XYZ file of C-alpha atoms in Angstrom:
347
model
C 0.115 -0.377 -0.056
C 1.519 2.737 -0.766
C 1.177 6.700 1.343
C -1.060 7.483 -0.587
C -3.935 5.068 0.888
C -2.113 6.611 4.419
C -0.866 4.121 5.959
C -1.772 3.464 9.852
C 0.252 1.225 12.561
C 0.610 0.281 16.270
C 3.709 -0.691 18.117
C 2.809 -1.650 21.325
C 4.775 -1.634 24.768
C 5.008 -4.271 26.328
C 0.994 -4.072 26.115
C -1.598 -5.340 23.558
C -3.044 -2.495 22.101
C -6.252 -1.681 20.642
C -6.255 -0.319 17.511
C -10.150 1.469 16.946
C -10.738 2.265 13.438
C -12.135 5.497 13.844
C -9.625 7.332 16.284
C -8.398 9.166 13.332
C -11.309 10.785 12.163
C -13.516 11.247 14.829
C -14.005 12.118 18.593
C -17.692 10.871 19.155
C -16.414 7.352 19.802
C -15.261 7.714 23.094
C -11.753 9.099 21.934
C -10.285 11.798 24.206
C -10.243 12.947 27.943
C -12.452 15.633 27.243
C -12.636 18.507 24.920
C -11.237 16.276 21.962
C -8.298 15.426 22.615
C -6.982 12.439 21.224
C -5.180 10.419 24.276
C -7.263 8.086 24.890
C -6.938 4.468 27.865
C -7.763 1.774 27.437
C -9.474 0.315 30.811
C -6.931 -2.405 31.134
C -4.416 -0.946 29.247
C -2.269 1.240 28.177
C -2.548 5.334 27.745
C -2.942 5.411 23.795
C -1.008 8.355 22.122
C -1.768 8.662 18.146
C 1.417 11.044 16.273
C -0.422 11.874 13.067
C 3.607 12.044 10.628
C 4.457 11.988 7.143
C 5.521 9.017 5.026
C 8.749 9.596 4.743
C 9.497 9.801 8.169
C 8.131 5.967 9.148
C 11.100 4.083 8.821
C 12.282 6.604 11.990
C 9.850 6.506 13.453
C 9.045 3.111 13.008
C 12.285 2.385 14.843
C 12.001 5.359 18.664
C 8.803 3.745 18.780
C 9.147 -0.280 18.897
C 13.060 0.889 21.300
C 10.271 3.116 23.704
C 8.316 0.958 24.327
C 10.811 -1.863 24.964
C 11.828 0.964 27.592
C 11.038 1.655 31.322
C 9.421 5.113 29.692
C 7.452 3.624 27.611
C 6.036 0.750 29.676
C 2.308 2.174 29.856
C 2.173 4.414 26.631
C 1.451 2.821 23.210
C 2.248 5.447 20.097
C 0.214 4.318 17.134
C 0.649 6.171 14.076
C -1.210 7.723 10.714
C 1.407 7.676 8.129
C 0.727 9.847 4.968
C 1.586 12.446 2.095
C 2.837 15.385 4.829
C 1.318 18.035 2.662
C -1.737 16.500 3.014
C -1.816 15.301 7.286
C -0.719 19.043 7.553
C -3.863 19.904 6.677
C -5.514 17.254 8.148
C -3.966 18.185 11.366
C -5.415 21.780 10.789
C -8.717 20.826 9.715
C -9.322 19.151 13.612
C -7.946 15.963 12.616
C -6.563 14.190 16.063
C -3.232 13.876 17.191
C -1.141 13.976 20.487
C 1.734 15.080 18.281
C 2.688 15.935 14.160
C 5.308 15.185 12.458
C 6.369 16.914 8.810
C 7.926 16.532 5.660
C 9.628 20.122 6.401
C 8.364 23.142 8.322
C 5.539 24.891 6.276
C 3.448 21.805 6.656
C 4.185 22.623 11.924
C 3.808 26.368 10.823
C 0.189 25.532 9.487
C -0.970 22.924 11.923
C 0.236 26.612 13.981
C -1.865 28.798 12.986
C -4.141 27.021 13.416
C -4.427 26.789 17.477
C -2.870 22.933 16.905
C 0.937 23.426 18.281
C 2.411 25.732 20.623
C 4.229 29.043 18.928
C 6.963 27.679 21.484
C 7.236 23.994 19.774
C 10.539 25.277 18.069
C 12.346 27.561 20.834
C 15.238 24.373 21.755
C 18.652 23.259 20.574
C 17.252 22.079 17.616
C 14.408 24.077 16.955
C 12.300 21.553 17.148
C 14.089 19.330 14.321
C 14.867 15.015 15.886
C 16.673 14.366 13.121
C 17.425 15.639 9.247
C 18.552 13.674 6.325
C 20.907 15.502 3.030
C 19.339 16.123 -0.960
C 20.142 12.742 -2.902
C 21.315 11.539 -6.588
C 19.394 8.172 -7.044
C 21.006 5.806 -10.129
C 20.447 2.382 -10.105
C 23.376 -0.110 -10.039
C 26.021 0.631 -12.333
C 25.504 4.185 -12.989
C 25.228 3.699 -17.154
C 24.994 7.637 -17.277
C 27.649 8.345 -15.043
C 25.729 10.748 -12.675
C 26.840 11.795 -9.729
C 26.575 16.033 -9.717
C 24.351 18.494 -10.298
C 25.952 19.220 -13.885
C 24.617 15.630 -14.530
C 21.467 16.224 -15.697
C 21.184 18.453 -18.028
C 23.950 15.858 -19.969
C 21.958 15.427 -22.958
C 20.021 12.126 -23.126
C 19.300 12.083 -19.124
C 16.154 12.134 -17.827
C 15.047 12.179 -14.157
C 12.301 11.908 -11.648
C 11.666 14.320 -9.623
C 8.007 14.521 -6.538
C 6.772 17.311 -7.126
C 7.275 20.841 -5.313
C 3.461 21.385 -5.796
C 2.515 18.510 -3.371
C 5.276 17.191 -1.783
C 7.942 18.867 0.919
C 10.503 15.791 -0.250
C 10.335 18.024 -3.402
C 10.371 20.883 -1.732
C 13.587 19.422 -1.112
C 14.830 18.001 -3.713
C 14.468 21.255 -6.674
C 16.046 23.203 -3.702
C 19.120 21.844 -3.525
C 20.100 22.422 -7.169
C 18.454 25.721 -7.226
C 20.607 26.235 -4.097
C 24.081 25.013 -4.819
C 23.962 27.066 -8.760
C 23.336 29.781 -7.116
C 19.830 30.654 -5.537
C 22.538 30.645 -1.902
C 25.014 32.626 -3.239
C 22.004 35.867 -4.100
C 22.004 34.810 -7.842
C 18.293 33.085 -7.436
C 18.070 34.078 -11.145
C 21.198 31.624 -11.893
C 19.201 28.925 -9.547
C 15.428 28.931 -11.561
C 17.454 28.999 -14.656
C 18.671 25.479 -13.803
C 14.869 24.227 -12.388
C 14.080 26.107 -15.575
C 16.202 23.365 -17.852
C 16.070 20.416 -15.537
C 11.780 21.270 -15.952
C 11.976 21.476 -19.551
C 14.386 19.165 -20.895
C 15.006 16.623 -18.143
C 12.217 15.529 -16.618
C 10.872 11.712 -17.129
C 7.989 12.275 -14.274
C 6.565 13.803 -11.978
C 4.444 10.962 -8.698
C 2.623 13.993 -5.972
C 4.348 12.297 -3.336
C 7.888 10.842 -2.537
C 6.857 7.119 -2.814
C 5.092 7.932 -5.659
C 8.326 8.590 -6.823
C 10.434 5.981 -5.653
C 8.158 3.146 -6.862
C 7.791 5.319 -10.922
C 11.947 5.141 -10.633
C 12.251 2.025 -9.647
C 9.129 0.896 -12.481
C 12.365 1.660 -14.976
C 11.368 5.642 -15.907
C 14.496 8.334 -16.176
C 18.016 6.720 -15.281
C 17.970 9.150 -11.689
C 16.146 10.080 -8.982
C 16.083 13.158 -6.935
C 14.767 12.835 -3.855
C 16.024 12.234 0.220
C 18.491 10.806 1.547
C 16.881 8.805 3.823
C 14.518 8.118 1.782
C 16.943 6.020 -0.556
C 18.369 4.672 2.617
C 15.637 3.183 3.223
C 15.152 1.709 -0.838
C 19.137 -0.312 0.131
C 17.301 -1.242 3.542
C 14.642 -3.230 0.980
C 17.116 -4.983 -1.968
C 16.389 -2.395 -4.128
C 18.991 -1.959 -6.984
C 20.048 1.136 -6.650
C 22.670 3.723 -4.411
C 23.474 6.994 -4.124
C 25.222 10.231 -4.362
C 25.233 13.166 -2.137
C 26.495 16.112 -4.803
C 28.262 18.674 -3.874
C 26.200 21.610 -2.811
C 23.292 19.744 -1.401
C 20.843 20.847 1.165
C 19.847 20.187 4.361
C 16.521 18.483 5.616
C 15.565 19.350 8.220
C 12.319 17.374 9.769
C 9.784 19.278 12.493
C 8.318 17.886 15.270
C 5.926 18.430 18.069
C 3.815 18.021 20.678
C 0.473 18.794 20.209
C -1.734 21.795 22.140
C -5.204 19.423 21.624
C -3.260 16.346 23.511
C -5.187 14.596 26.269
C -2.156 13.992 28.064
C 0.871 15.732 26.669
C 3.029 15.059 29.558
C 2.773 11.180 28.294
C 2.830 12.331 24.575
C 6.447 15.063 25.907
C 8.178 11.768 27.593
C 7.261 10.289 23.557
C 9.595 13.608 23.038
C 12.738 13.823 24.941
C 12.789 10.239 23.669
C 13.211 11.059 20.097
C 16.342 13.148 21.112
C 17.307 11.273 23.987
C 20.378 9.036 22.586
C 19.376 5.185 22.653
C 16.730 7.665 20.953
C 18.170 9.310 18.022
C 20.828 6.530 17.333
C 17.342 4.314 16.094
C 16.995 7.903 13.823
C 20.705 7.553 12.112
C 20.216 3.175 12.384
C 17.254 3.537 9.728
C 18.838 5.997 7.747
C 17.876 10.044 9.577
C 20.836 12.160 9.757
C 20.999 12.350 13.977
C 20.982 15.593 15.487
C 23.075 14.521 18.239
C 26.800 15.904 18.056
C 27.621 12.838 20.172
C 25.643 10.529 18.121
C 26.640 11.758 14.928
C 29.749 11.974 15.148
C 29.598 7.532 15.871
C 28.101 7.658 12.616
C 30.087 9.931 10.753
C 30.101 7.265 8.855
C 27.537 6.117 6.940
C 26.840 10.588 7.125
C 29.355 11.888 4.629
C 28.764 15.920 4.882
C 29.361 16.847 1.442
C 31.425 19.722 0.611
C 29.157 23.917 0.401
C 25.943 21.656 2.342
C 22.911 24.552 1.933
C 20.632 24.854 4.997
C 17.297 27.184 4.117
C 18.864 28.866 5.703
C 20.934 29.981 3.227
C 17.949 30.606 1.142
C 16.543 32.929 3.628
C 14.610 30.889 5.783
C 10.939 29.304 4.842
C 8.086 31.549 4.613
C 10.809 33.775 2.030
C 11.366 30.508 0.245
C 7.206 30.245 0.577
C 6.542 33.247 -0.326
C 8.758 33.647 -3.806
C 9.340 29.760 -5.669
C 6.581 27.740 -4.161
C 3.005 30.315 -3.143
C -0.143 29.004 -5.297
C -0.258 31.754 -7.612
C 3.156 32.624 -8.710
C 6.290 31.366 -6.803
C 8.392 31.458 -9.235
C 9.566 27.016 -9.284
C 5.914 26.562 -9.208
C 5.140 28.519 -12.440
C 7.880 26.949 -13.785
C 6.396 23.179 -13.388
C 2.682 25.308 -14.148
C 4.334 26.535 -17.717
C 5.955 22.676 -18.506
C 1.550 21.271 -17.674
C 0.285 23.693 -20.299
């Protein structure tokens, strides 16, 4: 089943977890402690926490949820994750989908639920700005890599076609286009050069633009295109599942940040914060790393440095003016520069 269908998985914490089918869509069936709060304690079972998250983060959360449940702190708690496309998840939570905690592929999704009053505006006032794990943008190729692709300029060579998640619908798609935009000049005060690269890529070198990161991976594995633009955590997932691919981290890649926050509407905020703290613990950070995500703890990052090489010229969203500026100038639904390039290509 694809991420578009929104997979539901339950990971129990030393107890059998009752999965209530209506728990994520209504509070009328007994979910919550009042006022529509999503958390629930079964009469003789653990306290359930609902995590609404981007499917892009599924391998990491599955690992940390299991680790949390195996430990003393999670003994009486059970986390039920609901995965789906990041933008869809954010919009559903903003519209009222119950959640004790939320996690998205990029900051704009979190800002949407903050504006809706679901998450407190102070959610990012910590050392990592509310980000328990991250990634970088990479180029995925098939075994043998016949075209010899390992850098951005290779994408514009004659005969090379790429698959990229649609940046109009996918958080991973936004990251995947921001990396070459930044490397081509967008991060060095030359947005015209950055947009020129994106325009050339879209006009002559895109084999497919699937709506989600998982759909893009599936289409590439089915034989479409020569290279897949995606995030390292997704590339590592493919490799871990035995896909015949490998990836390169190009010079001038982009640091990807996956935000997480506890919901201000949680029926069990203390329990939700206990789970949040585990994400940042040494054990939790090691589980993120083993699942293909770059840890934010410096000590753990040093342990796994061999698995997560730092590319030369790594850019951050701050190099482009921050997400507020990027969303307005590049991804606005009406006249964002990159949105317009893709819209024109569809005509």
